[in-house]
Amino acid sequence: MRATTIHAPFDLRVEDVPDPVIKEPTDVVLRVLRACICGSDLWAYRGESARQPGQRIGHEFLGIVEAAGADVTGFAAGDLVVAPFVWSDGTCDYCREGLHTSCPSGGFWGSVGSDGGQGEAVRVPHADGTLVKLPADAASDDRLLTALLALSDVLGTGHHAALGAGVRKGSTVAVVGDGAVGLCGVLAARRLGAERIIALGRHTARTDIARTFGATDVVAERGEAAEAAVRELTGGQGAHAVIEAVGTEQSMRTAVNITRDGGAIGYVGVPHGSGTGLDLSVMFDRNISLRGGVAPVRAYIPELLPDVLSGAVDPSPVFDMTVGLDGVPDGYKAMDERTALKVLVKP
């Protein structure tokens, strides 16, 4: 089969790799119908996250089960399924508590020795605890299939941020970051009943999507100017709930400074940079809470899936470029140069 591998910074290749096979009785082999490139993949692409030459890459995908191990009870060949970006056994204490990302038997697609999603097929460990079945007829609906792909990561991650920020009906929300996760944070805030959603972003194509997703205001400034703009929009108080979807020192500092006293920050931006942007004394004095981290999207898929199937929630506009498998390196280049928001891959 063919799959995307990374060999060095900016050196991605689509090449032949061994076909996946059932290794454990809890495995399935899945043929990939849709995958995509994540903003966090760019850290490996740029050489800021170490990878071994030839390592697989990609952690967002859905597809058709081609073979199932003897102990798999929930899936059979022909089932359409979506895979969260972490596999998990579904039975440990953490999984039962909804924190599948801490499963001792779990792991991340594209880690050393595992398959990545940006290829023709994937071996899925612990299939019963990991995969979620989708309606079979969705496979023939291109828009719906694309929307369902967002359940593998960005939609659930935006939801995780909104929950961490304490978004509730009638609240004012600010979203720092206009990438796919930030935009899905806007979508999640609207779904949870926020009355006002302020999107911080400078790229018109992206903030237009934010407005479509439910943003009531857009702030294009950065740094102190952005903080002043949000304060002005909120009568000097700031937002009850702030979603931080970037992960830099500057973005976290902005998030703290636009949070209303007594408010909360939900952070899901993968941290990178030399500092945190946090001043705990400021947060202590102003009673600001901080909650977030890597999103356990497997816990959220059953809740979010009905809204995606009904069309009440449609994250598909975050995908603004589509490539075949051979076009994956070009997709990375486009996202790195910010000429694409999020790239859809059709193997």
Short mmCIF file of C-alpha atoms in Angstrom, two decimals:
data_model
loop_
_atom_site.label_atom_id
_atom_site.label_comp_id
_atom_site.label_asym_id
_atom_site.label_seq_id
_atom_site.Cartn_x
_atom_site.Cartn_y
_atom_site.Cartn_z
CA MET A 1 0.00 0.00 0.00
CA ARG A 2 0.97 3.66 -0.23
CA ALA A 3 1.26 6.07 2.66
CA THR A 4 2.79 9.39 3.67
CA THR A 5 6.10 9.24 5.51
CA ILE A 6 8.33 11.96 6.89
CA HIS A 7 12.10 11.76 6.46
CA ALA A 8 13.40 15.18 7.52
CA PRO A 9 12.05 18.71 7.94
CA PHE A 10 10.03 19.63 4.84
CA ASP A 11 10.73 16.17 3.37
CA LEU A 12 7.45 14.28 3.06
CA ARG A 13 7.12 11.35 0.70
CA VAL A 14 4.26 9.18 -0.48
CA GLU A 15 5.76 5.73 -0.85
CA ASP A 16 5.11 2.02 -0.63
CA VAL A 17 4.87 0.59 2.89
CA PRO A 18 3.83 -2.88 4.10
CA ASP A 19 0.11 -3.59 4.01
CA PRO A 20 -1.46 -3.51 7.49
CA VAL A 21 -2.44 -6.90 8.90
CA ILE A 22 -4.26 -8.12 12.00
CA LYS A 23 -1.61 -8.58 14.71
CA GLU A 24 -3.82 -8.83 17.79
CA PRO A 25 -7.34 -10.31 18.00
CA THR A 26 -8.64 -6.87 19.02
CA ASP A 27 -7.37 -5.20 15.81
CA VAL A 28 -9.16 -4.21 12.66
CA VAL A 29 -7.72 -3.20 9.31
CA LEU A 30 -9.39 -0.07 7.97
CA ARG A 31 -9.35 1.25 4.41
CA VAL A 32 -9.09 5.04 4.57
CA LEU A 33 -11.76 7.03 2.72
CA ARG A 34 -10.92 10.46 4.10
CA ALA A 35 -7.97 11.86 6.04
CA CYS A 36 -6.63 15.35 6.60
CA ILE A 37 -3.65 17.39 7.70
CA CYS A 38 -3.68 18.89 11.20
CA GLY A 39 -2.01 22.11 12.27
CA SER A 40 -0.10 20.09 14.85
CA ASP A 41 1.38 17.98 12.01
CA LEU A 42 3.22 21.11 10.92
CA TRP A 43 5.50 20.98 13.98
CA ALA A 44 6.95 17.72 12.67
CA TYR A 45 6.99 19.11 9.12
CA ARG A 46 9.02 22.12 10.26
CA GLY A 47 11.39 20.00 12.34
CA GLU A 48 10.18 21.37 15.67
CA SER A 49 8.97 17.93 16.77
CA ALA A 50 11.41 15.05 16.31
CA ARG A 51 10.53 12.22 13.94
CA GLN A 52 12.47 9.19 12.77
CA PRO A 53 13.23 9.06 9.03
CA GLY A 54 10.45 7.11 7.32
CA GLN A 55 7.98 7.47 10.19
CA ARG A 56 4.28 7.47 9.25
CA ILE A 57 2.24 10.61 9.81
CA GLY A 58 -1.40 11.70 10.12
CA HIS A 59 -3.93 11.18 12.90
CA GLU A 60 -7.36 12.17 11.48
CA PHE A 61 -9.19 9.65 9.31
CA LEU A 62 -12.31 7.63 8.68
CA GLY A 63 -12.95 4.64 6.47
CA ILE A 64 -14.31 1.16 5.87
CA VAL A 65 -13.42 -1.88 7.98
CA GLU A 66 -11.79 -4.48 5.73
CA ALA A 67 -10.95 -7.15 8.31
CA ALA A 68 -11.62 -7.65 12.01
CA GLY A 69 -9.75 -9.71 14.61
CA ALA A 70 -11.37 -12.67 16.33
CA ASP A 71 -12.08 -10.76 19.55
CA VAL A 72 -13.64 -7.69 17.89
CA THR A 73 -17.36 -7.66 18.70
CA GLY A 74 -18.54 -4.21 17.61
CA PHE A 75 -17.39 -4.09 14.00
CA ALA A 76 -17.36 -6.22 10.90
CA ALA A 77 -16.03 -5.92 7.37
CA GLY A 78 -17.92 -3.25 5.46
CA ASP A 79 -18.67 -0.97 8.43
CA LEU A 80 -18.06 2.76 7.99
CA VAL A 81 -16.21 4.11 11.03
CA VAL A 82 -14.41 7.20 12.32
CA ALA A 83 -11.20 6.98 14.34
CA PRO A 84 -10.36 9.45 17.12
CA PHE A 85 -6.78 10.70 16.99
CA VAL A 86 -5.81 8.39 19.87
CA TRP A 87 -6.59 4.70 20.13
CA SER A 88 -7.76 3.42 23.53
CA ASP A 89 -8.99 0.17 25.04
CA GLY A 90 -12.30 1.58 26.34
CA THR A 91 -12.12 -0.47 29.53
CA CYS A 92 -9.51 1.14 31.81
CA ASP A 93 -10.33 3.59 34.61
CA TYR A 94 -9.38 6.59 32.45
CA CYS A 95 -11.53 5.47 29.52
CA ARG A 96 -14.51 4.85 31.81
CA GLU A 97 -14.03 8.37 33.16
CA GLY A 98 -13.98 9.83 29.64
CA LEU A 99 -10.24 10.54 29.52
CA HIS A 100 -9.31 8.21 26.69
CA THR A 101 -6.13 10.17 25.95
CA SER A 102 -4.63 8.85 29.21
CA CYS A 103 -5.40 5.18 28.48
CA PRO A 104 -2.33 3.08 29.45
CA SER A 105 -2.97 0.84 26.43
CA GLY A 106 -3.53 3.77 24.09
CA GLY A 107 -1.39 5.62 21.63
CA PHE A 108 -1.24 8.21 18.88
CA TRP A 109 -1.45 7.44 15.18
CA GLY A 110 1.87 8.04 13.48
CA SER A 111 3.91 7.32 16.60
CA VAL A 112 6.94 5.07 16.12
CA GLY A 113 5.81 1.60 15.06
CA SER A 114 2.19 2.58 14.36
CA ASP A 115 0.34 3.43 11.18
CA GLY A 116 -0.51 7.00 10.25
CA GLY A 117 -3.82 8.12 8.83
CA GLN A 118 -2.45 9.78 5.69
CA GLY A 119 -2.32 6.57 3.70
CA GLU A 120 -4.47 3.95 2.04
CA ALA A 121 -5.07 1.76 5.11
CA VAL A 122 -4.46 1.58 8.86
CA ARG A 123 -4.20 -1.16 11.46
CA VAL A 124 -6.40 -0.07 14.37
CA PRO A 125 -5.52 -1.51 17.80
CA HIS A 126 -8.29 -1.93 20.40
CA ALA A 127 -10.93 -1.38 17.75
CA ASP A 128 -13.93 -1.86 20.06
CA GLY A 129 -12.68 0.85 22.43
CA THR A 130 -11.51 3.22 19.71
CA LEU A 131 -13.74 3.34 16.64
CA VAL A 132 -17.26 4.72 16.31
CA LYS A 133 -19.64 3.33 13.72
CA LEU A 134 -21.22 5.73 11.22
CA PRO A 135 -24.32 5.26 9.05
CA ALA A 136 -23.40 3.27 5.98
CA ASP A 137 -25.16 5.66 3.59
CA ALA A 138 -22.86 8.52 4.69
CA ALA A 139 -20.14 6.96 2.52
CA SER A 140 -21.96 8.22 -0.61
CA ASP A 141 -22.52 11.77 0.71
CA ASP A 142 -19.33 13.73 0.09
CA ARG A 143 -20.22 16.79 2.21
CA LEU A 144 -21.44 14.69 5.14
CA LEU A 145 -18.39 12.44 4.98
CA THR A 146 -16.17 15.52 5.16
CA ALA A 147 -18.13 16.89 8.13
CA LEU A 148 -17.89 13.51 9.90
CA LEU A 149 -14.12 13.53 9.45
CA ALA A 150 -13.94 16.54 11.78
CA LEU A 151 -15.12 14.24 14.60
CA SER A 152 -11.70 12.60 14.53
CA ASP A 153 -10.09 15.70 16.06
CA VAL A 154 -10.93 19.34 15.41
CA LEU A 155 -14.65 19.37 16.27
CA GLY A 156 -14.12 17.41 19.49
CA THR A 157 -11.10 19.55 20.35
CA GLY A 158 -13.12 22.75 19.89
CA HIS A 159 -15.83 21.22 22.10
CA HIS A 160 -13.23 20.32 24.74
CA ALA A 161 -12.01 23.92 24.77
CA ALA A 162 -15.55 25.25 25.13
CA LEU A 163 -16.23 22.91 28.05
CA GLY A 164 -12.93 23.88 29.70
CA ALA A 165 -13.83 27.55 29.33
CA GLY A 166 -17.20 26.94 30.95
CA VAL A 167 -19.28 28.07 27.98
CA ARG A 168 -22.94 28.05 28.90
CA LYS A 169 -26.20 29.48 27.66
CA GLY A 170 -26.12 33.27 27.55
CA SER A 171 -22.37 33.61 28.12
CA THR A 172 -19.90 35.83 26.27
CA VAL A 173 -17.08 33.88 24.65
CA ALA A 174 -13.82 35.00 23.05
CA VAL A 175 -11.84 32.67 20.79
CA VAL A 176 -8.09 33.24 20.37
CA GLY A 177 -6.95 31.64 17.12
CA ASP A 178 -8.49 31.45 13.65
CA GLY A 179 -7.22 28.00 12.69
CA ALA A 180 -9.50 25.00 12.26
CA VAL A 181 -9.61 24.28 16.00
CA GLY A 182 -10.43 27.89 16.88
CA LEU A 183 -13.19 27.92 14.27
CA CYS A 184 -14.58 24.69 15.69
CA GLY A 185 -14.41 26.37 19.10
CA VAL A 186 -16.74 29.02 17.71
CA LEU A 187 -19.05 26.28 16.44
CA ALA A 188 -18.95 24.53 19.83
CA ALA A 189 -19.67 27.76 21.72
CA ARG A 190 -22.72 28.41 19.56
CA ARG A 191 -23.92 24.84 20.08
CA LEU A 192 -23.63 25.28 23.86
CA GLY A 193 -25.75 28.43 23.77
CA ALA A 194 -23.28 31.32 23.99
CA GLU A 195 -25.01 34.65 23.40
CA ARG A 196 -21.98 36.51 22.13
CA ILE A 197 -18.91 35.04 20.45
CA ILE A 198 -15.89 37.22 19.70
CA ALA A 199 -13.46 35.68 17.21
CA LEU A 200 -9.88 36.97 17.22
CA GLY A 201 -8.26 36.58 13.80
CA ARG A 202 -6.66 38.56 10.98
CA HIS A 203 -7.46 36.44 7.95
CA THR A 204 -10.73 37.47 6.33
CA ALA A 205 -11.39 34.07 4.73
CA ARG A 206 -11.15 32.47 8.16
CA THR A 207 -13.12 35.09 10.07
CA ASP A 208 -15.83 34.82 7.42
CA ILE A 209 -16.12 31.13 8.37
CA ALA A 210 -16.17 32.18 12.03
CA ARG A 211 -19.17 34.40 11.33
CA THR A 212 -20.89 31.54 9.51
CA PHE A 213 -20.20 29.33 12.54
CA GLY A 214 -21.78 31.84 14.93
CA ALA A 215 -19.26 34.57 15.74
CA THR A 216 -21.05 37.84 16.50
CA ASP A 217 -17.90 39.98 16.48
CA VAL A 218 -14.44 39.83 14.94
CA VAL A 219 -11.29 41.41 16.35
CA ALA A 220 -8.46 41.63 13.82
CA GLU A 221 -5.91 43.30 16.10
CA ARG A 222 -3.19 41.45 18.02
CA GLY A 223 -1.54 41.84 21.39
CA GLU A 224 -2.53 44.83 23.51
CA ALA A 225 -4.67 46.27 20.71
CA ALA A 226 -6.70 43.06 20.61
CA GLU A 227 -7.10 43.10 24.38
CA ALA A 228 -8.36 46.68 24.26
CA ALA A 229 -10.82 45.82 21.48
CA VAL A 230 -12.29 42.90 23.41
CA ARG A 231 -12.55 45.02 26.55
CA GLU A 232 -14.38 47.69 24.59
CA LEU A 233 -16.82 45.13 23.18
CA THR A 234 -17.54 43.79 26.66
CA GLY A 235 -18.00 47.02 28.59
CA GLY A 236 -14.49 46.83 29.99
CA GLN A 237 -15.02 43.47 31.68
CA GLY A 238 -13.78 40.85 29.23
CA ALA A 239 -15.34 37.51 28.27
CA HIS A 240 -16.83 34.97 30.67
CA ALA A 241 -15.23 32.17 28.67
CA VAL A 242 -12.07 32.29 26.55
CA ILE A 243 -10.91 29.56 24.17
CA GLU A 244 -7.15 29.50 23.55
CA ALA A 245 -6.46 27.55 20.35
CA VAL A 246 -2.93 28.59 19.37
CA GLY A 247 -0.47 27.52 22.07
CA THR A 248 2.05 30.36 22.01
CA GLU A 249 3.15 32.55 24.90
CA GLN A 250 1.51 35.55 23.23
CA SER A 251 -1.81 33.80 22.65
CA MET A 252 -2.02 32.62 26.25
CA ARG A 253 -1.17 36.10 27.55
CA THR A 254 -3.91 37.53 25.34
CA ALA A 255 -6.35 34.91 26.65
CA VAL A 256 -5.63 35.82 30.28
CA ASN A 257 -5.94 39.54 29.62
CA ILE A 258 -9.32 39.28 27.88
CA THR A 259 -10.91 36.99 30.48
CA ARG A 260 -13.49 38.53 32.77
CA ASP A 261 -12.78 38.34 36.51
CA GLY A 262 -14.22 35.03 37.67
CA GLY A 263 -14.07 33.63 34.14
CA ALA A 264 -12.24 30.65 32.68
CA ILE A 265 -9.86 29.77 29.87
CA GLY A 266 -10.17 26.51 27.95
CA TYR A 267 -6.80 25.83 26.35
CA VAL A 268 -6.26 23.33 23.55
CA GLY A 269 -3.50 25.01 21.53
CA VAL A 270 -0.53 22.62 21.50
CA PRO A 271 2.06 24.49 23.63
CA HIS A 272 5.15 25.65 21.78
CA GLY A 273 7.63 28.38 22.55
CA SER A 274 9.82 29.24 25.50
CA GLY A 275 7.22 30.45 27.96
CA THR A 276 3.65 29.93 29.05
CA GLY A 277 2.33 33.49 29.06
CA LEU A 278 0.76 32.79 32.45
CA ASP A 279 1.10 34.97 35.52
CA LEU A 280 -0.42 32.92 38.33
CA SER A 281 -0.61 35.90 40.66
CA VAL A 282 -2.79 37.73 38.12
CA MET A 283 -4.99 34.66 37.70
CA PHE A 284 -5.21 34.24 41.47
CA ASP A 285 -6.15 37.87 42.09
CA ARG A 286 -8.82 37.81 39.37
CA ASN A 287 -10.19 34.31 40.09
CA ILE A 288 -9.45 33.10 36.56
CA SER A 289 -9.63 29.34 36.02
CA LEU A 290 -7.60 27.38 33.47
CA ARG A 291 -8.68 24.00 32.15
CA GLY A 292 -7.91 22.07 29.00
CA GLY A 293 -5.25 19.97 27.37
CA VAL A 294 -5.28 17.21 24.79
CA ALA A 295 -8.91 16.53 23.96
CA PRO A 296 -10.40 13.08 24.68
CA VAL A 297 -12.45 13.24 21.51
CA ARG A 298 -13.56 9.59 21.76
CA ALA A 299 -15.67 10.64 24.76
CA TYR A 300 -17.36 13.40 22.76
CA ILE A 301 -18.16 11.66 19.47
CA PRO A 302 -21.43 10.02 20.65
CA GLU A 303 -22.72 13.43 21.80
CA LEU A 304 -21.62 15.36 18.70
CA LEU A 305 -22.42 12.76 16.06
CA PRO A 306 -26.23 13.26 15.95
CA ASP A 307 -25.83 17.01 15.38
CA VAL A 308 -23.39 16.42 12.53
CA LEU A 309 -25.67 13.83 10.95
CA SER A 310 -28.67 16.16 11.18
CA GLY A 311 -26.73 19.13 9.80
CA ALA A 312 -27.30 21.18 12.96
CA VAL A 313 -23.50 21.33 13.24
CA ASP A 314 -21.50 21.44 10.00
CA PRO A 315 -17.72 21.79 10.40
CA SER A 316 -17.00 20.94 6.75
CA PRO A 317 -16.15 24.56 5.73
CA VAL A 318 -12.85 24.32 7.65
CA PHE A 319 -11.60 22.10 4.81
CA ASP A 320 -10.68 24.55 2.07
CA MET A 321 -8.29 22.46 -0.03
CA THR A 322 -8.57 18.87 -1.24
CA VAL A 323 -5.74 16.64 -2.47
CA GLY A 324 -5.23 13.04 -3.42
CA LEU A 325 -2.58 10.99 -1.66
CA ASP A 326 0.14 12.16 -4.06
CA GLY A 327 -0.79 15.75 -3.22
CA VAL A 328 -0.20 15.46 0.52
CA PRO A 329 3.27 17.12 0.41
CA ASP A 330 1.71 20.05 -1.47
CA GLY A 331 -1.02 20.18 1.17
CA TYR A 332 1.56 20.53 3.93
CA LYS A 333 3.30 23.28 2.01
CA ALA A 334 0.02 25.15 1.55
CA MET A 335 -0.83 24.94 5.26
CA ASP A 336 2.68 25.92 6.28
CA GLU A 337 2.47 28.99 4.01
CA ARG A 338 -1.06 29.70 5.31
CA THR A 339 -2.58 29.55 1.84
CA ALA A 340 -4.80 26.72 3.09
CA LEU A 341 -6.68 26.45 6.37
CA LYS A 342 -7.07 22.67 6.56
CA VAL A 343 -6.35 20.16 3.82
CA LEU A 344 -8.66 17.23 3.10
CA VAL A 345 -7.02 14.06 1.78
CA LYS A 346 -8.85 11.58 -0.46
CA PRO A 347 -6.58 8.52 -0.81
#
